[in-house]
Amino acid sequence: MASKTQNAPLDAKKGLQAVEEQFQTFQILNEEGEVVNEAAMPQLTDEQLQELMRRMVYTRILDQRSISLNRQGRLGFYAPTAGQEASQLASQFALEKEDFILPGYRDVPQLIWHGLPLYQAFLFSRGHFQGNQIPEGVNVLSPQIIIGAQYVQAAGVALGFKKNGTKAVAITYTGDGGASQGDFYEGINFAGAFKAPAIFVVQNNRFAISTPVEKQSAAKTIAQKAMAAGIPGIQVDGMDPLAVYAAVRDARERAINGEGPTLIETLTYRYGPHTMAGDDPTRYRTADLDNEWEKKDPLVRFRKFLEKKGLWSEEKENEVIDQAKEDIKEAIKKADAAPKQKVTDLMSIMFEEMPHNLNEQYEIYQAKESK
Amino acid sequence: MAQMTMIQAITDALRTELKNDPKTLVFGEDVGVNGGVFRATEGLHKEFGEDRVFDTPLAESGIGGLSIGLALTGFRPIPEIQFFGFVFEVMDSIAGQMSRMRYRSGGRYNMPITVRSPFGGGVHTPELHSDSLEGLMAQTPGLKVVVPSTPYDAKGLLLSAIRDNDPVIFLEHLKLYRAFRQEVPEEEYTIPLGKADIKREGTDLTIITYGAMVHESLKAADELAKEGHSVEVVDLRTISPLDIDTIIASVEKTGRAIVVQEAQKMAGVAANVVAEINDRAILSLEAPVLRVAAPDTVYPFSQAESVWLPNYKDVIETAKKVLTF
């Protein structure tokens, strides 16, 4: 031995401890609607702040109406969104029109605010293919049903933007359960390896159907999983619209500047059941926990914040509520007017040209359906 | 014209389309600098650069998702799955996502993706490299499944697959990669998907087959000819969609048929061909339609594969049963 360097003792836990200490929740607006992080305040005009509030109120009403329409049998598959407005809407609010959204099944509100007509959201819920015929110029996919599949696709959309020189990002959403999927890791890793402009949002609403987030992983935060892919990760108060907006805006800027993807974990809560298909949250959540999270409500804190600034009032709120109810009524009418879905419609959209076997079957079903 | 092996014909097709269409991308595990583990992409990275021909991280589901995202942004992806036995890692992207995108979106999005992958037995690989899994693909609505048996067919079919606006699974039999050379035009040409090819004409019996079994069947036909039997060999080339017209025309002519596949017998492509013949040509048949297929076990450890894999002797044996029925 040429030199007498002293080796550090083996400490396999050191790196993990360092990582765990790094991940603190990013917040701008506390539960009382007070700004606790002035330096991080996003640059939003009064009109933009009001618009964000308008969207949250509107979407809360949409959720309430969707649940009751489902109970009346007038909507089909529906995954309630109340509680997650800041995570969903403030993240979409930070996007530009050319950005591409790859949603999970609860992420219908982001699609609507990105341009999907409301009646099509209702058609999706009813199981009609026209709900998924996204209009030209609206850059979204229809809601993904397989948990996490959208994560690997987002890496591809982002790489496509990079190769095309498009100044846009791919943003994708999953939940705390989704962060356990292989596709979650492959998606963030691919995007990182290609330095692709992607934003990966995990809305950690604490329960994957009934399984609590504590059972998903030994990782203390989902945000720290970004470290494995070598990309930035941040944990955000997902009930704070300003923090969510600031985090997504920052990730978008870095992505557009060629700095690659970001993983954003938003801490949030769904007040309702997993879906309207028979899930009963009282089987796995306590009323105390529900109450604790309802105190963090994004609408309540943002309302307080805006009222103090003289930007919001009961009158304004009622206008939004009336508008939402009116729009929903109209959209349901429009959805009711959609033509009855036929098996022959579905056959004709399988391929660019129908192959032999489908052609034969088409004739059989055409005869059946014309009876 | 040049003499080419099947793998050279495949590289030639890839080069042709990389030149023709700036939106084509070739990617996968080790396909870049290394030119692929079988050299299917030899020289393409150098010629077309990192932007068009590139290595991916080692994750098949990621490769599938990447293909879907690239297709959504206007590209024509040509991913490689290094061995088709690895397809289980990417089944959701293939069978749950890309095959359904046109349908799911009501025609708004389409997936012009060609998934290339080597498969097939007889070259002593470790487990999960040689399996014939084309039946899984053929049972997936929204996919086209192509299995070439010659260098000439490989080039023409691959060009059609790449230009197709729907997803195509393009399966390249390992044993055929360098089995023989054939005249392959240097200029571009296409062979339509969904069209079978009569590889040998005959009047007494039809053998319907695809992939490496085309060559076992041709060899069997040679032997049977010595005994005075005129055997027709139909190479399906595309197993989904099937070229029903060619199959039925041949069976109506010969009145007897067998179907030969390398895959296990259960719920396979051959069973489907038999059912189609029964549906459409039962009154033309002089004998039941029999199958030659591998037994219903997992693909064997390599020391047993020479017995496990169907060969020309098995074809002759089954053909004689039908000829003498």
PDB file of N, CA and C in Angstrom, chain A residues 226-284:
ATOM      1  N   ALA A 226     -38.072   9.828  -8.219  1.00  0.00           N
ATOM      2  CA  ALA A 226     -37.428  10.511  -9.349  1.00  0.00           C
ATOM      3  C   ALA A 226     -35.918  10.301  -9.330  1.00  0.00           C
ATOM      4  N   MET A 227     -35.360  10.186  -8.093  1.00  0.00           N
ATOM      5  CA  MET A 227     -33.911  10.028  -7.952  1.00  0.00           C
ATOM      6  C   MET A 227     -33.410   8.800  -8.716  1.00  0.00           C
ATOM      7  N   ALA A 228     -34.239   7.738  -8.713  1.00  0.00           N
ATOM      8  CA  ALA A 228     -33.832   6.492  -9.376  1.00  0.00           C
ATOM      9  C   ALA A 228     -33.650   6.686 -10.876  1.00  0.00           C
ATOM     10  N   ALA A 229     -34.421   7.631 -11.433  1.00  0.00           N
ATOM     11  CA  ALA A 229     -34.327   7.895 -12.873  1.00  0.00           C
ATOM     12  C   ALA A 229     -33.355   9.038 -13.168  1.00  0.00           C
ATOM     13  N   GLY A 230     -32.823   9.634 -12.110  1.00  0.00           N
ATOM     14  CA  GLY A 230     -31.895  10.759 -12.310  1.00  0.00           C
ATOM     15  C   GLY A 230     -32.568  12.017 -12.807  1.00  0.00           C
ATOM     16  N   ILE A 231     -33.823  12.210 -12.393  1.00  0.00           N
ATOM     17  CA  ILE A 231     -34.552  13.419 -12.808  1.00  0.00           C
ATOM     18  C   ILE A 231     -35.047  14.155 -11.568  1.00  0.00           C
ATOM     19  N   PRO A 232     -35.358  15.471 -11.700  1.00  0.00           N
ATOM     20  CA  PRO A 232     -35.873  16.197 -10.541  1.00  0.00           C
ATOM     21  C   PRO A 232     -37.232  15.670 -10.097  1.00  0.00           C
ATOM     22  N   GLY A 233     -37.442  15.628  -8.789  1.00  0.00           N
ATOM     23  CA  GLY A 233     -38.731  15.246  -8.235  1.00  0.00           C
ATOM     24  C   GLY A 233     -39.103  16.229  -7.148  1.00  0.00           C
ATOM     25  N   ILE A 234     -40.389  16.526  -7.055  1.00  0.00           N
ATOM     26  CA  ILE A 234     -40.822  17.476  -6.027  1.00  0.00           C
ATOM     27  C   ILE A 234     -42.150  17.010  -5.453  1.00  0.00           C
ATOM     28  N   GLN A 235     -42.288  17.169  -4.131  1.00  0.00           N
ATOM     29  CA  GLN A 235     -43.566  16.875  -3.487  1.00  0.00           C
ATOM     30  C   GLN A 235     -44.260  18.193  -3.203  1.00  0.00           C
ATOM     31  N   VAL A 236     -45.510  18.275  -3.643  1.00  0.00           N
ATOM     32  CA  VAL A 236     -46.244  19.529  -3.566  1.00  0.00           C
ATOM     33  C   VAL A 236     -47.506  19.318  -2.744  1.00  0.00           C
ATOM     34  N   ASP A 237     -47.906  20.352  -2.017  1.00  0.00           N
ATOM     35  CA  ASP A 237     -49.219  20.336  -1.375  1.00  0.00           C
ATOM     36  C   ASP A 237     -50.269  20.357  -2.482  1.00  0.00           C
ATOM     37  N   GLY A 238     -50.880  19.234  -2.703  1.00  0.00           N
ATOM     38  CA  GLY A 238     -51.814  19.103  -3.820  1.00  0.00           C
ATOM     39  C   GLY A 238     -53.176  19.707  -3.556  1.00  0.00           C
ATOM     40  N   MET A 239     -53.350  20.323  -2.372  1.00  0.00           N
ATOM     41  CA  MET A 239     -54.598  21.029  -2.087  1.00  0.00           C
ATOM     42  C   MET A 239     -54.374  22.539  -2.243  1.00  0.00           C
ATOM     43  N   ASP A 240     -53.166  22.902  -2.666  1.00  0.00           N
ATOM     44  CA  ASP A 240     -52.771  24.310  -2.802  1.00  0.00           C
ATOM     45  C   ASP A 240     -52.609  24.621  -4.288  1.00  0.00           C
ATOM     46  N   PRO A 241     -53.590  25.302  -4.873  1.00  0.00           N
ATOM     47  CA  PRO A 241     -53.532  25.517  -6.328  1.00  0.00           C
ATOM     48  C   PRO A 241     -52.291  26.315  -6.763  1.00  0.00           C
ATOM     49  N   LEU A 242     -51.847  27.240  -5.931  1.00  0.00           N
ATOM     50  CA  LEU A 242     -50.702  28.061  -6.343  1.00  0.00           C
ATOM     51  C   LEU A 242     -49.418  27.241  -6.351  1.00  0.00           C
ATOM     52  N   ALA A 243     -49.268  26.347  -5.373  1.00  0.00           N
ATOM     53  CA  ALA A 243     -48.068  25.509  -5.330  1.00  0.00           C
ATOM     54  C   ALA A 243     -48.048  24.543  -6.515  1.00  0.00           C
ATOM     55  N   VAL A 244     -49.214  23.961  -6.817  1.00  0.00           N
ATOM     56  CA  VAL A 244     -49.279  23.029  -7.948  1.00  0.00           C
ATOM     57  C   VAL A 244     -48.962  23.773  -9.242  1.00  0.00           C
ATOM     58  N   TYR A 245     -49.584  24.941  -9.394  1.00  0.00           N
ATOM     59  CA  TYR A 245     -49.338  25.731 -10.606  1.00  0.00           C
ATOM     60  C   TYR A 245     -47.848  26.059 -10.740  1.00  0.00           C
ATOM     61  N   ALA A 246     -47.254  26.527  -9.664  1.00  0.00           N
ATOM     62  CA  ALA A 246     -45.843  26.949  -9.702  1.00  0.00           C
ATOM     63  C   ALA A 246     -44.939  25.765 -10.047  1.00  0.00           C
ATOM     64  N   ALA A 247     -45.236  24.607  -9.476  1.00  0.00           N
ATOM     65  CA  ALA A 247     -44.387  23.427  -9.710  1.00  0.00           C
ATOM     66  C   ALA A 247     -44.475  22.974 -11.161  1.00  0.00           C
ATOM     67  N   VAL A 248     -45.694  22.963 -11.705  1.00  0.00           N
ATOM     68  CA  VAL A 248     -45.863  22.503 -13.089  1.00  0.00           C
ATOM     69  C   VAL A 248     -45.270  23.528 -14.057  1.00  0.00           C
ATOM     70  N   ARG A 249     -45.484  24.806 -13.739  1.00  0.00           N
ATOM     71  CA  ARG A 249     -44.943  25.869 -14.614  1.00  0.00           C
ATOM     72  C   ARG A 249     -43.409  25.782 -14.664  1.00  0.00           C
ATOM     73  N   ASP A 250     -42.833  25.566 -13.511  1.00  0.00           N
ATOM     74  CA  ASP A 250     -41.368  25.446 -13.418  1.00  0.00           C
ATOM     75  C   ASP A 250     -40.881  24.209 -14.193  1.00  0.00           C
ATOM     76  N   ALA A 251     -41.587  23.097 -14.028  1.00  0.00           N
ATOM     77  CA  ALA A 251     -41.201  21.865 -14.742  1.00  0.00           C
ATOM     78  C   ALA A 251     -41.330  22.075 -16.242  1.00  0.00           C
ATOM     79  N   ARG A 252     -42.391  22.779 -16.620  1.00  0.00           N
ATOM     80  CA  ARG A 252     -42.620  23.029 -18.054  1.00  0.00           C
ATOM     81  C   ARG A 252     -41.492  23.864 -18.647  1.00  0.00           C
ATOM     82  N   GLU A 253     -41.121  24.893 -17.914  1.00  0.00           N
ATOM     83  CA  GLU A 253     -40.057  25.779 -18.416  1.00  0.00           C
ATOM     84  C   GLU A 253     -38.754  25.014 -18.622  1.00  0.00           C
ATOM     85  N   ARG A 254     -38.406  24.213 -17.631  1.00  0.00           N
ATOM     86  CA  ARG A 254     -37.161  23.444 -17.744  1.00  0.00           C
ATOM     87  C   ARG A 254     -37.255  22.436 -18.891  1.00  0.00           C
ATOM     88  N   ALA A 255     -38.411  21.845 -19.040  1.00  0.00           N
ATOM     89  CA  ALA A 255     -38.587  20.856 -20.115  1.00  0.00           C
ATOM     90  C   ALA A 255     -38.422  21.515 -21.485  1.00  0.00           C
ATOM     91  N   ILE A 256     -39.075  22.658 -21.648  1.00  0.00           N
ATOM     92  CA  ILE A 256     -39.010  23.390 -22.926  1.00  0.00           C
ATOM     93  C   ILE A 256     -37.573  23.828 -23.207  1.00  0.00           C
ATOM     94  N   ASN A 257     -36.832  24.136 -22.140  1.00  0.00           N
ATOM     95  CA  ASN A 257     -35.440  24.560 -22.302  1.00  0.00           C
ATOM     96  C   ASN A 257     -34.477  23.389 -22.519  1.00  0.00           C
ATOM     97  N   GLY A 258     -35.020  22.204 -22.683  1.00  0.00           N
ATOM     98  CA  GLY A 258     -34.154  21.065 -22.987  1.00  0.00           C
ATOM     99  C   GLY A 258     -33.552  20.389 -21.777  1.00  0.00           C
ATOM    100  N   GLU A 259     -34.123  20.661 -20.577  1.00  0.00           N
ATOM    101  CA  GLU A 259     -33.538  20.087 -19.367  1.00  0.00           C
ATOM    102  C   GLU A 259     -34.187  18.766 -18.950  1.00  0.00           C
ATOM    103  N   GLY A 260     -35.152  18.291 -19.736  1.00  0.00           N
ATOM    104  CA  GLY A 260     -35.718  16.968 -19.469  1.00  0.00           C
ATOM    105  C   GLY A 260     -36.926  16.979 -18.547  1.00  0.00           C
ATOM    106  N   PRO A 261     -37.310  15.789 -18.087  1.00  0.00           N
ATOM    107  CA  PRO A 261     -38.574  15.619 -17.365  1.00  0.00           C
ATOM    108  C   PRO A 261     -38.493  15.917 -15.863  1.00  0.00           C
ATOM    109  N   THR A 262     -39.669  16.031 -15.252  1.00  0.00           N
ATOM    110  CA  THR A 262     -39.788  16.223 -13.800  1.00  0.00           C
ATOM    111  C   THR A 262     -40.916  15.336 -13.292  1.00  0.00           C
ATOM    112  N   LEU A 263     -40.714  14.804 -12.097  1.00  0.00           N
ATOM    113  CA  LEU A 263     -41.774  14.059 -11.411  1.00  0.00           C
ATOM    114  C   LEU A 263     -42.359  14.949 -10.314  1.00  0.00           C
ATOM    115  N   ILE A 264     -43.671  15.102 -10.340  1.00  0.00           N
ATOM    116  CA  ILE A 264     -44.341  15.932  -9.330  1.00  0.00           C
ATOM    117  C   ILE A 264     -45.359  15.084  -8.575  1.00  0.00           C
ATOM    118  N   GLU A 265     -45.159  14.973  -7.273  1.00  0.00           N
ATOM    119  CA  GLU A 265     -46.131  14.286  -6.429  1.00  0.00           C
ATOM    120  C   GLU A 265     -47.006  15.333  -5.768  1.00  0.00           C
ATOM    121  N   THR A 266     -48.325  15.229  -5.958  1.00  0.00           N
ATOM    122  CA  THR A 266     -49.217  16.176  -5.288  1.00  0.00           C
ATOM    123  C   THR A 266     -49.961  15.439  -4.171  1.00  0.00           C
ATOM    124  N   LEU A 267     -49.869  15.968  -2.965  1.00  0.00           N
ATOM    125  CA  LEU A 267     -50.555  15.347  -1.823  1.00  0.00           C
ATOM    126  C   LEU A 267     -51.988  15.831  -1.792  1.00  0.00           C
ATOM    127  N   THR A 268     -52.904  14.909  -2.045  1.00  0.00           N
ATOM    128  CA  THR A 268     -54.293  15.311  -2.180  1.00  0.00           C
ATOM    129  C   THR A 268     -55.196  14.231  -1.597  1.00  0.00           C
ATOM    130  N   TYR A 269     -56.471  14.333  -1.869  1.00  0.00           N
ATOM    131  CA  TYR A 269     -57.446  13.416  -1.269  1.00  0.00           C
ATOM    132  C   TYR A 269     -58.693  13.425  -2.132  1.00  0.00           C
ATOM    133  N   ARG A 270     -59.244  12.228  -2.362  1.00  0.00           N
ATOM    134  CA  ARG A 270     -60.555  12.221  -3.038  1.00  0.00           C
ATOM    135  C   ARG A 270     -61.617  12.059  -1.969  1.00  0.00           C
ATOM    136  N   TYR A 271     -62.549  12.989  -1.949  1.00  0.00           N
ATOM    137  CA  TYR A 271     -63.591  12.923  -0.921  1.00  0.00           C
ATOM    138  C   TYR A 271     -64.544  11.760  -1.182  1.00  0.00           C
ATOM    139  N   GLY A 272     -64.773  11.466  -2.451  1.00  0.00           N
ATOM    140  CA  GLY A 272     -65.785  10.479  -2.817  1.00  0.00           C
ATOM    141  C   GLY A 272     -65.217   9.071  -2.909  1.00  0.00           C
ATOM    142  N   PRO A 273     -66.023   8.169  -3.442  1.00  0.00           N
ATOM    143  CA  PRO A 273     -65.545   6.797  -3.656  1.00  0.00           C
ATOM    144  C   PRO A 273     -64.590   6.729  -4.847  1.00  0.00           C
ATOM    145  N   HIS A 274     -63.927   5.581  -4.992  1.00  0.00           N
ATOM    146  CA  HIS A 274     -63.016   5.349  -6.120  1.00  0.00           C
ATOM    147  C   HIS A 274     -63.735   5.557  -7.448  1.00  0.00           C
ATOM    148  N   THR A 275     -64.841   4.856  -7.621  1.00  0.00           N
ATOM    149  CA  THR A 275     -65.727   5.138  -8.753  1.00  0.00           C
ATOM    150  C   THR A 275     -67.142   4.962  -8.227  1.00  0.00           C
ATOM    151  N   MET A 276     -68.111   5.217  -9.107  1.00  0.00           N
ATOM    152  CA  MET A 276     -69.510   5.092  -8.698  1.00  0.00           C
ATOM    153  C   MET A 276     -70.025   3.670  -8.853  1.00  0.00           C
ATOM    154  N   ALA A 277     -69.101   2.736  -9.108  1.00  0.00           N
ATOM    155  CA  ALA A 277     -69.532   1.352  -9.346  1.00  0.00           C
ATOM    156  C   ALA A 277     -69.494   0.518  -8.067  1.00  0.00           C
ATOM    157  N   GLY A 278     -69.922   1.084  -6.968  1.00  0.00           N
ATOM    158  CA  GLY A 278     -70.111   0.285  -5.771  1.00  0.00           C
ATOM    159  C   GLY A 278     -69.029   0.394  -4.711  1.00  0.00           C
ATOM    160  N   ASP A 279     -68.036   1.249  -4.921  1.00  0.00           N
ATOM    161  CA  ASP A 279     -66.992   1.397  -3.908  1.00  0.00           C
ATOM    162  C   ASP A 279     -67.543   2.128  -2.678  1.00  0.00           C
ATOM    163  N   ASP A 280     -67.204   1.628  -1.498  1.00  0.00           N
ATOM    164  CA  ASP A 280     -67.668   2.245  -0.253  1.00  0.00           C
ATOM    165  C   ASP A 280     -66.459   2.610   0.596  1.00  0.00           C
ATOM    166  N   PRO A 281     -66.059   3.886   0.575  1.00  0.00           N
ATOM    167  CA  PRO A 281     -64.827   4.291   1.273  1.00  0.00           C
ATOM    168  C   PRO A 281     -64.887   4.102   2.779  1.00  0.00           C
ATOM    169  N   THR A 282     -66.081   3.959   3.365  1.00  0.00           N
ATOM    170  CA  THR A 282     -66.132   3.784   4.823  1.00  0.00           C
ATOM    171  C   THR A 282     -65.526   2.439   5.234  1.00  0.00           C
ATOM    172  N   ARG A 283     -65.356   1.548   4.276  1.00  0.00           N
ATOM    173  CA  ARG A 283     -64.720   0.259   4.567  1.00  0.00           C
ATOM    174  C   ARG A 283     -63.222   0.391   4.814  1.00  0.00           C
ATOM    175  N   TYR A 284     -62.627   1.469   4.297  1.00  0.00           N
ATOM    176  CA  TYR A 284     -61.173   1.579   4.421  1.00  0.00           C
ATOM    177  C   TYR A 284     -60.666   2.938   4.883  1.00  0.00           C
TER     178      TYR A 284
END
